[in-house]
CSV table of C-alpha atoms and ligand atoms in Angstrom, one decimal:
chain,number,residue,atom,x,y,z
D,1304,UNK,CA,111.7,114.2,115.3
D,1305,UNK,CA,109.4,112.2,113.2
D,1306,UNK,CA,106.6,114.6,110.8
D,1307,UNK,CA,103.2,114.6,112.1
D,1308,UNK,CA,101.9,112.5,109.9
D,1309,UNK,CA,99.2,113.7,107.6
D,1310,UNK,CA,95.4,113.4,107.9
D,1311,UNK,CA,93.3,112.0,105.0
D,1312,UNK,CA,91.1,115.3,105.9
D,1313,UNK,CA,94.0,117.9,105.8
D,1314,UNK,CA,94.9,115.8,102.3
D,1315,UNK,CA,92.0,116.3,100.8
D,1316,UNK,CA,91.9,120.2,102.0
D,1317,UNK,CA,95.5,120.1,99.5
D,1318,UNK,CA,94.0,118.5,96.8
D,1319,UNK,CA,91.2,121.2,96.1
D,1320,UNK,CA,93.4,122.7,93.8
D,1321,UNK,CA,93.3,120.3,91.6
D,1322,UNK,CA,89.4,120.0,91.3
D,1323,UNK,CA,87.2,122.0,89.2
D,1324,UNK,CA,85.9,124.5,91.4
D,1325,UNK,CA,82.6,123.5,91.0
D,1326,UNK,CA,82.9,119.8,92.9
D,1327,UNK,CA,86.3,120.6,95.4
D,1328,UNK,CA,83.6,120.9,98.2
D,1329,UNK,CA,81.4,117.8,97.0
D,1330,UNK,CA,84.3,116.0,96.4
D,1331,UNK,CA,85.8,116.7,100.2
D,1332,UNK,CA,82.3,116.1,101.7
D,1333,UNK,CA,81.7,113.2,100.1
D,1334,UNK,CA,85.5,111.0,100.5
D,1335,UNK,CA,85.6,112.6,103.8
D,1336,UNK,CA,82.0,110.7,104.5
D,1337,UNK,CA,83.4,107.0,103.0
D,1338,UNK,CA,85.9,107.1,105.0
D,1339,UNK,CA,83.9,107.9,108.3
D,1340,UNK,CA,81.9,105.2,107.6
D,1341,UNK,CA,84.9,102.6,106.5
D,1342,UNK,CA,85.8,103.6,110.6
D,1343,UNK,CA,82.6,101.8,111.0
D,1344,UNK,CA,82.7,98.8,108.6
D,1345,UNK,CA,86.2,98.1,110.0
D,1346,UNK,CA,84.9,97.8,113.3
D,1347,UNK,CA,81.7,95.7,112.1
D,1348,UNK,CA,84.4,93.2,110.6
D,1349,UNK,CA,86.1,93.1,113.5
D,1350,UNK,CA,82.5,91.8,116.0
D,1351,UNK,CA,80.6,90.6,112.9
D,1352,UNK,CA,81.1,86.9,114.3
D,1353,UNK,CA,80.6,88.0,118.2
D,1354,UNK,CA,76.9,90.0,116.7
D,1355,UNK,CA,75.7,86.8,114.2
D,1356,UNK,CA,76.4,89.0,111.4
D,1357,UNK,CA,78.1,86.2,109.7
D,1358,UNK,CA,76.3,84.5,106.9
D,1359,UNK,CA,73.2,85.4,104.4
D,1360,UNK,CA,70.4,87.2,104.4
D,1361,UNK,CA,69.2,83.8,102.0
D,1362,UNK,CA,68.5,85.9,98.7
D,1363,UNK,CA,70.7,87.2,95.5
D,1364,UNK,CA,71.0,90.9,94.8
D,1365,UNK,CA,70.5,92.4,91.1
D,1366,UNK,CA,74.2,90.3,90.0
D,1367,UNK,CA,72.7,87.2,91.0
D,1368,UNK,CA,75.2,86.8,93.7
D,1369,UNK,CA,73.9,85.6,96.7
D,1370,UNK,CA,73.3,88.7,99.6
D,1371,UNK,CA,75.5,88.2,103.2
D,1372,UNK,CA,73.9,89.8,106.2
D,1373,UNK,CA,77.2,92.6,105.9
D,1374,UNK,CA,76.5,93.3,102.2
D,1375,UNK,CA,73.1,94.7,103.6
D,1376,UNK,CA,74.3,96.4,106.6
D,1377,UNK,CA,77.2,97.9,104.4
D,1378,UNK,CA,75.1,99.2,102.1
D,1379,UNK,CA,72.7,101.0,104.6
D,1380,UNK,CA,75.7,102.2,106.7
D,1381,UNK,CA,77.4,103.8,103.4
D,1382,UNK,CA,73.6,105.3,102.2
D,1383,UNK,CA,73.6,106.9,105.7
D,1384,UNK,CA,77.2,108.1,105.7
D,1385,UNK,CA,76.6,110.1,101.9
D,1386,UNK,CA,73.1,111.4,103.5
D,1387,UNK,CA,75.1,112.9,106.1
D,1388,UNK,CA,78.1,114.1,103.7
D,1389,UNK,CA,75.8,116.3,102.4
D,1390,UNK,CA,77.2,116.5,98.6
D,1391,UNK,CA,76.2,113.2,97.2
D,1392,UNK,CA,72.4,113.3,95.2
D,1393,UNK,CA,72.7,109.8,94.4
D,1394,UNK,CA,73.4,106.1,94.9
D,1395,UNK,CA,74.0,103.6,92.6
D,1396,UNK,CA,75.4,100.5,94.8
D,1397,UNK,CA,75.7,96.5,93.8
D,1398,UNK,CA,73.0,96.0,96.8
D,1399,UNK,CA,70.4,98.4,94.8
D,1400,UNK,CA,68.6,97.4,91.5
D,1401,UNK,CA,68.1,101.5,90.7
D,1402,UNK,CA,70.3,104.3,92.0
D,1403,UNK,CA,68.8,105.6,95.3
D,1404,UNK,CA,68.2,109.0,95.3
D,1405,UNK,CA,69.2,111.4,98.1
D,1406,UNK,CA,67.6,114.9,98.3
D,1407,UNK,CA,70.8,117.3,98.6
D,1408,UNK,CA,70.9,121.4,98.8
D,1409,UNK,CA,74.4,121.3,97.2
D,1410,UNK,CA,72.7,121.4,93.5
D,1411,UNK,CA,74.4,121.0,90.7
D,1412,UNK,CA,77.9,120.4,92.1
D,1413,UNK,CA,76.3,117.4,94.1
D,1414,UNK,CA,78.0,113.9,93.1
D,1415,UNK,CA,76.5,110.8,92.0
D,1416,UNK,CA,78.5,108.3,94.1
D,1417,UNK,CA,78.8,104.2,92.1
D,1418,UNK,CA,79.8,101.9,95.2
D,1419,UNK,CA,80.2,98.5,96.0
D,1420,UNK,CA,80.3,98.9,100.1
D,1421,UNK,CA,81.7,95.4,100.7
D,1422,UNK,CA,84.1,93.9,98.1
D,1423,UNK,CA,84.7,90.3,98.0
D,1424,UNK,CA,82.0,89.3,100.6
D,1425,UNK,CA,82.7,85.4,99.5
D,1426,UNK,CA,85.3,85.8,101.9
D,1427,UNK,CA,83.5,87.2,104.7
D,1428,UNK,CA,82.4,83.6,106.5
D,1429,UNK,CA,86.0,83.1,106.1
D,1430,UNK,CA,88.1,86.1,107.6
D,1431,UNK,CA,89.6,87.1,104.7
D,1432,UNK,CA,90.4,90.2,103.6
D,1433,UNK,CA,87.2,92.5,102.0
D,1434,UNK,CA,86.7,95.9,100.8
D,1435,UNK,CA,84.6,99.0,99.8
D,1436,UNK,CA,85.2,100.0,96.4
D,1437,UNK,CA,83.8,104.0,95.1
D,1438,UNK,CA,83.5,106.4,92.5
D,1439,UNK,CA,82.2,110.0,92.2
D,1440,UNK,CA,80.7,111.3,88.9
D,1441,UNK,CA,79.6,114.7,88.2
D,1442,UNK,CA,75.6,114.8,88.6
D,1443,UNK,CA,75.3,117.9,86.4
D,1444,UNK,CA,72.6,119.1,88.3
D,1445,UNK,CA,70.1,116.3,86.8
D,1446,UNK,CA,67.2,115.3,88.6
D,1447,UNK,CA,66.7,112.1,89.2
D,1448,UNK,CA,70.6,112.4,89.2
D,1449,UNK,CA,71.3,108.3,89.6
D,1450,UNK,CA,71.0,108.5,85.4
D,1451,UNK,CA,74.2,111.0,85.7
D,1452,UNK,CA,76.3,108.0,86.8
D,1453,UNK,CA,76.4,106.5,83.2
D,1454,UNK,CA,78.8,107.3,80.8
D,1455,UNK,CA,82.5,106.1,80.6
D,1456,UNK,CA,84.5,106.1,83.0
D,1457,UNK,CA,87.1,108.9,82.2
D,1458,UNK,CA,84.3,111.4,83.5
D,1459,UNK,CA,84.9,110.2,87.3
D,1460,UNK,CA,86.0,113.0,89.4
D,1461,UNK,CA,87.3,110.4,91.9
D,1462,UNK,CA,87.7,107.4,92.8
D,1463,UNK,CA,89.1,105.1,95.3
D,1464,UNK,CA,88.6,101.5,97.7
D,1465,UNK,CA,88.8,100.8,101.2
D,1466,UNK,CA,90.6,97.5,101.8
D,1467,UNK,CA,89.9,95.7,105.3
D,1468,UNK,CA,92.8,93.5,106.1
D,1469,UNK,CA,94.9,93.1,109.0
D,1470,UNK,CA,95.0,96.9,108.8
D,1471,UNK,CA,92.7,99.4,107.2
D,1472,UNK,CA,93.8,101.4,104.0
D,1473,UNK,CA,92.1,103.7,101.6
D,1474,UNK,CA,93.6,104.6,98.5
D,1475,UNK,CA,92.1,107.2,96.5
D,1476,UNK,CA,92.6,109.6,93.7
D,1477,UNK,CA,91.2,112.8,91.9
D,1478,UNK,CA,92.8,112.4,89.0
D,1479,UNK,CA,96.4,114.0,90.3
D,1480,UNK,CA,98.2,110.7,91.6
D,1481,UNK,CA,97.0,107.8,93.7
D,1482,UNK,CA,97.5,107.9,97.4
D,1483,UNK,CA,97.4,105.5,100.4
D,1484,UNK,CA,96.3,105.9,104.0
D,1485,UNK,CA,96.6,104.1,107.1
D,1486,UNK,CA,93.3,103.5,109.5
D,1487,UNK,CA,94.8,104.7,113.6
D,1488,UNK,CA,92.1,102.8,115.4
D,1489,UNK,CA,92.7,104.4,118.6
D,1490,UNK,CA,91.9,108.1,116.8
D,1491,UNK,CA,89.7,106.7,114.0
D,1492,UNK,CA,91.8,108.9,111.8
D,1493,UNK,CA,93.1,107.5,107.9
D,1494,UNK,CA,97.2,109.0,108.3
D,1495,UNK,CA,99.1,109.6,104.8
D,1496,UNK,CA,101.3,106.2,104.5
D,1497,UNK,CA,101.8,106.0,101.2
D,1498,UNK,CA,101.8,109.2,99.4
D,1499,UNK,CA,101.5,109.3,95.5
D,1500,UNK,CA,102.0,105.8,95.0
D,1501,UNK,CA,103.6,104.7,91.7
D,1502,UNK,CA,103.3,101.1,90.8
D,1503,UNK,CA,106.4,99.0,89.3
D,1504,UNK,CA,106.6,99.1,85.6
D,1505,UNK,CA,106.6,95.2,85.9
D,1506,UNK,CA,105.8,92.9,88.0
D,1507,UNK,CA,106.4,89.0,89.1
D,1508,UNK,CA,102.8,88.2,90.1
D,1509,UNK,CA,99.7,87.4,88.1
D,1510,UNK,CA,96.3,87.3,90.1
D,1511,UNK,CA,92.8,85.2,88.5
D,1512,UNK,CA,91.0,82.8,89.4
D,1513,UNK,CA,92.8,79.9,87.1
D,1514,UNK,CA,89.7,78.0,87.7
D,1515,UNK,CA,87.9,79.7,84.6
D,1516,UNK,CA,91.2,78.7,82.8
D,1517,UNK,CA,88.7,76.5,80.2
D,1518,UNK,CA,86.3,79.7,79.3
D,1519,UNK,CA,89.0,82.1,78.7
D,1520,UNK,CA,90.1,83.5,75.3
D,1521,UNK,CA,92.1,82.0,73.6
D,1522,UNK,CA,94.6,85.1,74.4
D,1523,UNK,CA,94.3,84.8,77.5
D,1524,UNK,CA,95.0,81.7,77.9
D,1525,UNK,CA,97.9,82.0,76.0
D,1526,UNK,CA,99.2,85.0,78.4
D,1527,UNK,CA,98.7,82.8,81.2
D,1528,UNK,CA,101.0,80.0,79.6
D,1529,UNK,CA,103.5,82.7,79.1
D,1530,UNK,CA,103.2,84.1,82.6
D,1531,UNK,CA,103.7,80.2,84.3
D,1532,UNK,CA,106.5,79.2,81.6
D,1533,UNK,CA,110.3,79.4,83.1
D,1534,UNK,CA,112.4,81.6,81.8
D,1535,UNK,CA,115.0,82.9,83.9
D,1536,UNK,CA,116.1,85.8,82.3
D,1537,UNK,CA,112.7,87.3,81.6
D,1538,UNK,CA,111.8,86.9,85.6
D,1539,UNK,CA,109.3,84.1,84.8
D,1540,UNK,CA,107.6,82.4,85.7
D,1541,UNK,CA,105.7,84.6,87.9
D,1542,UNK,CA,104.0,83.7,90.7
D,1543,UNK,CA,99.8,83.1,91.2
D,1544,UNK,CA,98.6,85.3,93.9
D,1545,UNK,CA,94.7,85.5,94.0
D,1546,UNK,CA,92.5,86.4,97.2
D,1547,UNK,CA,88.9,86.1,96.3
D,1548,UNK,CA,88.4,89.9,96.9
D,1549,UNK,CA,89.3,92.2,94.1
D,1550,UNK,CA,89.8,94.7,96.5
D,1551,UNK,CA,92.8,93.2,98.2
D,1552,UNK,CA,94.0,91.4,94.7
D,1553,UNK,CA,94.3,95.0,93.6
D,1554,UNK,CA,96.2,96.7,96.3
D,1555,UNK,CA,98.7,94.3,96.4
D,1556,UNK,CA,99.4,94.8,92.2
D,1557,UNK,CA,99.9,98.8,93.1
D,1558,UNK,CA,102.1,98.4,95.5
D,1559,UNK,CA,103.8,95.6,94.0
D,1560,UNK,CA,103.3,95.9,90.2
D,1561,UNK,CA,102.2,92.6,88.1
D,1562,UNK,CA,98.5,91.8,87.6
D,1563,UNK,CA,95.2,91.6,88.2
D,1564,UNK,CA,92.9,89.9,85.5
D,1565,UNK,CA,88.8,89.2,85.5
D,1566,UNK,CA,88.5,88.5,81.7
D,1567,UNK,CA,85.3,87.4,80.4
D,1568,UNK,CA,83.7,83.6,79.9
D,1569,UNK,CA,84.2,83.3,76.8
D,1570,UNK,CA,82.4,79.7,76.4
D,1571,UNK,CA,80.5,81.3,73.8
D,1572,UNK,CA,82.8,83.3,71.8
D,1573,UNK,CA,79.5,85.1,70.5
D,1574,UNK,CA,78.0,86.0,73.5
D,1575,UNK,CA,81.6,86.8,76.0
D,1576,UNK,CA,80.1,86.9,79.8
D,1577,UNK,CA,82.6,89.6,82.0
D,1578,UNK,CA,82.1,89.1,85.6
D,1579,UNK,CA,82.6,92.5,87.8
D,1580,UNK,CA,81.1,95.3,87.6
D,1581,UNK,CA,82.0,98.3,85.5
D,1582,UNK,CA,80.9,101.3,87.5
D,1583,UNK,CA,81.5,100.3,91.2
D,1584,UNK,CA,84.0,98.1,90.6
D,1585,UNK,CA,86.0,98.0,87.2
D,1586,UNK,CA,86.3,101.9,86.3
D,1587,UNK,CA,87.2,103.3,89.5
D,1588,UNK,CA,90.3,100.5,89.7
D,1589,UNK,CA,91.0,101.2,86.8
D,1590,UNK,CA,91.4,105.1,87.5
D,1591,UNK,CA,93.4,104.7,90.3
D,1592,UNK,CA,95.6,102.1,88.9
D,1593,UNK,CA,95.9,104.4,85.8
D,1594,UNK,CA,97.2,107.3,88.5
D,1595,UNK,CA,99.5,105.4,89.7
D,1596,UNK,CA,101.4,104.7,86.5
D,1597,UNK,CA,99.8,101.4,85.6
D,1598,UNK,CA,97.8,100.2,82.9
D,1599,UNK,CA,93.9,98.8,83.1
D,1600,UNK,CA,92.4,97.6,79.7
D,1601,UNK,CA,90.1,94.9,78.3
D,1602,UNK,CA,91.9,93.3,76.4
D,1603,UNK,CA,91.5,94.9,73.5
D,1604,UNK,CA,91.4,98.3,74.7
D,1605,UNK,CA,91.6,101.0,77.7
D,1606,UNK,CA,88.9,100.3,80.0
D,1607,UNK,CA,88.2,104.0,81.0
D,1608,UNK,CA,86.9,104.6,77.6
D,1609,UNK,CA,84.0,102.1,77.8
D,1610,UNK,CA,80.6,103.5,78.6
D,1611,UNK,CA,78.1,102.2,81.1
D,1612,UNK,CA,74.5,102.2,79.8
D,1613,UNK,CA,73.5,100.1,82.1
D,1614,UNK,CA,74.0,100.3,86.6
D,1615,UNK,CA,75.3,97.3,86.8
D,1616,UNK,CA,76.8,96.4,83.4
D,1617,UNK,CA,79.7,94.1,83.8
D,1618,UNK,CA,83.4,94.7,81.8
D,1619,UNK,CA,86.5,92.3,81.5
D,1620,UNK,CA,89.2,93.6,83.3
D,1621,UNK,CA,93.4,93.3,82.9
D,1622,UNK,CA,95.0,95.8,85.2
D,1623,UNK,CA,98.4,96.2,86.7
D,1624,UNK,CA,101.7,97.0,85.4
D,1625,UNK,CA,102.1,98.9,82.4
D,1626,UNK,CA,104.6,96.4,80.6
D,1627,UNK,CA,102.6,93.3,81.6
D,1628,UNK,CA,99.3,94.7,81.2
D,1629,UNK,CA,100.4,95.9,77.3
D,1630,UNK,CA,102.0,92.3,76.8
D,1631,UNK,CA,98.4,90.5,77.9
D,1632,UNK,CA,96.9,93.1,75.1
D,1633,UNK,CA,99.8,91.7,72.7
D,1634,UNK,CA,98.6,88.1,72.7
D,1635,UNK,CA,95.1,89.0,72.4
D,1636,UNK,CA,96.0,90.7,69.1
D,1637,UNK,CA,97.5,87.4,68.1
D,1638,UNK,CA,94.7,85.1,69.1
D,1639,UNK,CA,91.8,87.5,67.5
V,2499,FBP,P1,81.5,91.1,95.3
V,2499,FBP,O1,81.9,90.3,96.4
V,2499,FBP,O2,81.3,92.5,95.7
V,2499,FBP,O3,80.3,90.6,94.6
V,2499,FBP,O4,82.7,91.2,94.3
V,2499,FBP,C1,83.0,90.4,93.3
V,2499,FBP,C2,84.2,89.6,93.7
V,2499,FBP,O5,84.1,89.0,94.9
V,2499,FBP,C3,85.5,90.3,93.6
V,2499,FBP,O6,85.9,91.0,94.7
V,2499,FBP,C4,86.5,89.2,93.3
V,2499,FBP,O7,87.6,89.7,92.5
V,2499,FBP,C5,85.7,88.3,92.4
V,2499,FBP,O8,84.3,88.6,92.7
V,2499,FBP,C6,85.9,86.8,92.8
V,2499,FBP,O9,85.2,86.1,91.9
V,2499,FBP,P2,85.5,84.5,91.8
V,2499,FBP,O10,85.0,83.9,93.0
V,2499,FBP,O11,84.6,84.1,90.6
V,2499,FBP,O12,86.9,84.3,91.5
């Protein structure tokens, strides 16, 4: 007879162990809020054309990417959710210029939560897949507590993304593995699917958008080269799989091993310009991808050690595989 399958909740319940005592319960509260609220967005997605929720709201947020109507609503669903959780103090979200701040009686073991709420919105107008990306840092009591959120990013005390595809999945992580759950619809429950996921020590796919290919370093566009030349014995060349949502360009590398690769403009070799962003996007990625076994770095260096000064301060990012993800690092060594 098959196992009951395991509840994100009852997961999380096992996973206490492994926190310091002092944020197990915020920590709980808090994941076990996102993902209530990733119920929701899922079934947003699912009627935004039937409810004119397609399309923008006709302005640009803080990034200077243009708002859609869902980034908005996303945004107010998830501020609602961690009001409700009860253990976050703080918001610091791509659709917020400052962190919002949310009075909480859990005190010093209150989290600041870094979020983007809907990943990849570019693809919204056009069905593709999107997702909510998070992280959790330790508010240390601080008050306003959005400033606790800066820092680098090995001080997350979790981390994890929502992808909305043709299912629902939420990967997330504590620091003690990386593990993957499947949305039931008909319960509204996230089952255990893919317990401690471990990602392939190589891969055969490369994910960027090759239309930057011009701006790039000269590393990486040397990696690149590598990556498309044939050569049958080394498993190359690999294959070009990129989605528009980092989210779901993500996902696919863990479970699949290769890469995914945002590097910077480099136009200006003076002035490099990264595009995502490094504390609701690039460092919690990179912490799950790191828990899994794989690799996430800069370029020139492990991205967990940078340190956000700024809320949305943006970081290069090469993650994936730990053998690819070193090589990529190899030819920027040569071409610097
Ligand atoms: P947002 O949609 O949350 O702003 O995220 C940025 C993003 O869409 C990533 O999900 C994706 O990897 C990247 O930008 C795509 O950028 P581009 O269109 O330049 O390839």
């Amino acid at each position: 007879m098959a196992a009951t399958p395991v509840t994100l909740s009852e997961h999380l319940a096992s996973q206490r162990a492994h926190l310091p005592r002092e944020h197990a319960s915020g920590v709980v509260a808090v994941i076990g809020g996102i993902a209530r609220v990733a119920v929701v967005i899922a079934q947003e997605l699912a009627h935004a054309a039937l409810r004119d929720r397609l399309g923008s709201v006709g302005g640009t947020n803080v990034s200077g990417d243009e708002v859609k109507k869902l980034d908005v609503w996303g945004h107010e669903a998830m501020l609602a959710g961690l009001r409700a959780s009860g253990g976050c103090a703080a918001l610091v979200s791509e659709e917020a210029k400052e962190p919002v701040e949310i009075p909480v009686s859990a005190g010093a073991s209150a989290l600041v939560v870094c979020c983007d709420p809907v990943d990849g919105s570019s693809n919204l107008d056009v069905n593709g897949a999107v997702g909510t990306i998070f992280s959790l840092r330790p508010s240390r009591g601080q008050s306003p507590a959005g400033p606790a959120a800066l820092g680098r990013g090995t001080e997350q005390v979790a981390a994890g993304y929502v992808m909305y595809g043709p299912g629902t999945v939420l990967v997330y992580t504590i620091g003690h593995g990386a593990h993957g759950f499947t949305l039931n619809p008909e319960s509204g429950e996230f089952l255990l699917t893919h317990p401690e996921i471990r990602i392939p020590k190589r891969g055969k796919v490369y994910g960027i958008n090759e239309g930057n290919y011009y701006s790039w370093h000269a590393g990486q566009r040397k990696f690149v080269d590598h990556l498309r030349t044939p050569d049958k014995a080394e498993g190359r060349p690999y294959s070009l799989r990129y989605s528009g949502a980092m989210v779901a360009d993500v996902h696919r590398t863990l479970l699949d091993g290769g890469l995914f690769m945002y590097p910077a403009d480099c136009s200006d070799p003076a002035k490099p310009k990264a595009k995502l962003r490094l504390l609701y996007e690039v460092a919690p990625m990179a912490f799950v991808v790191e828990q899994a076994g794989g690799r996430a770095s800069t370029g020139a260096g492990r991205v967990l050690e940078l340190a956000a000064t700024e809320y949305h301060q943006r970081a290069a990012i090469i993650l994936g595989s730990q053998d690819d993800v070193a090589l990529a690092e190899e030819f920027y060594r040569r071409s610097s």
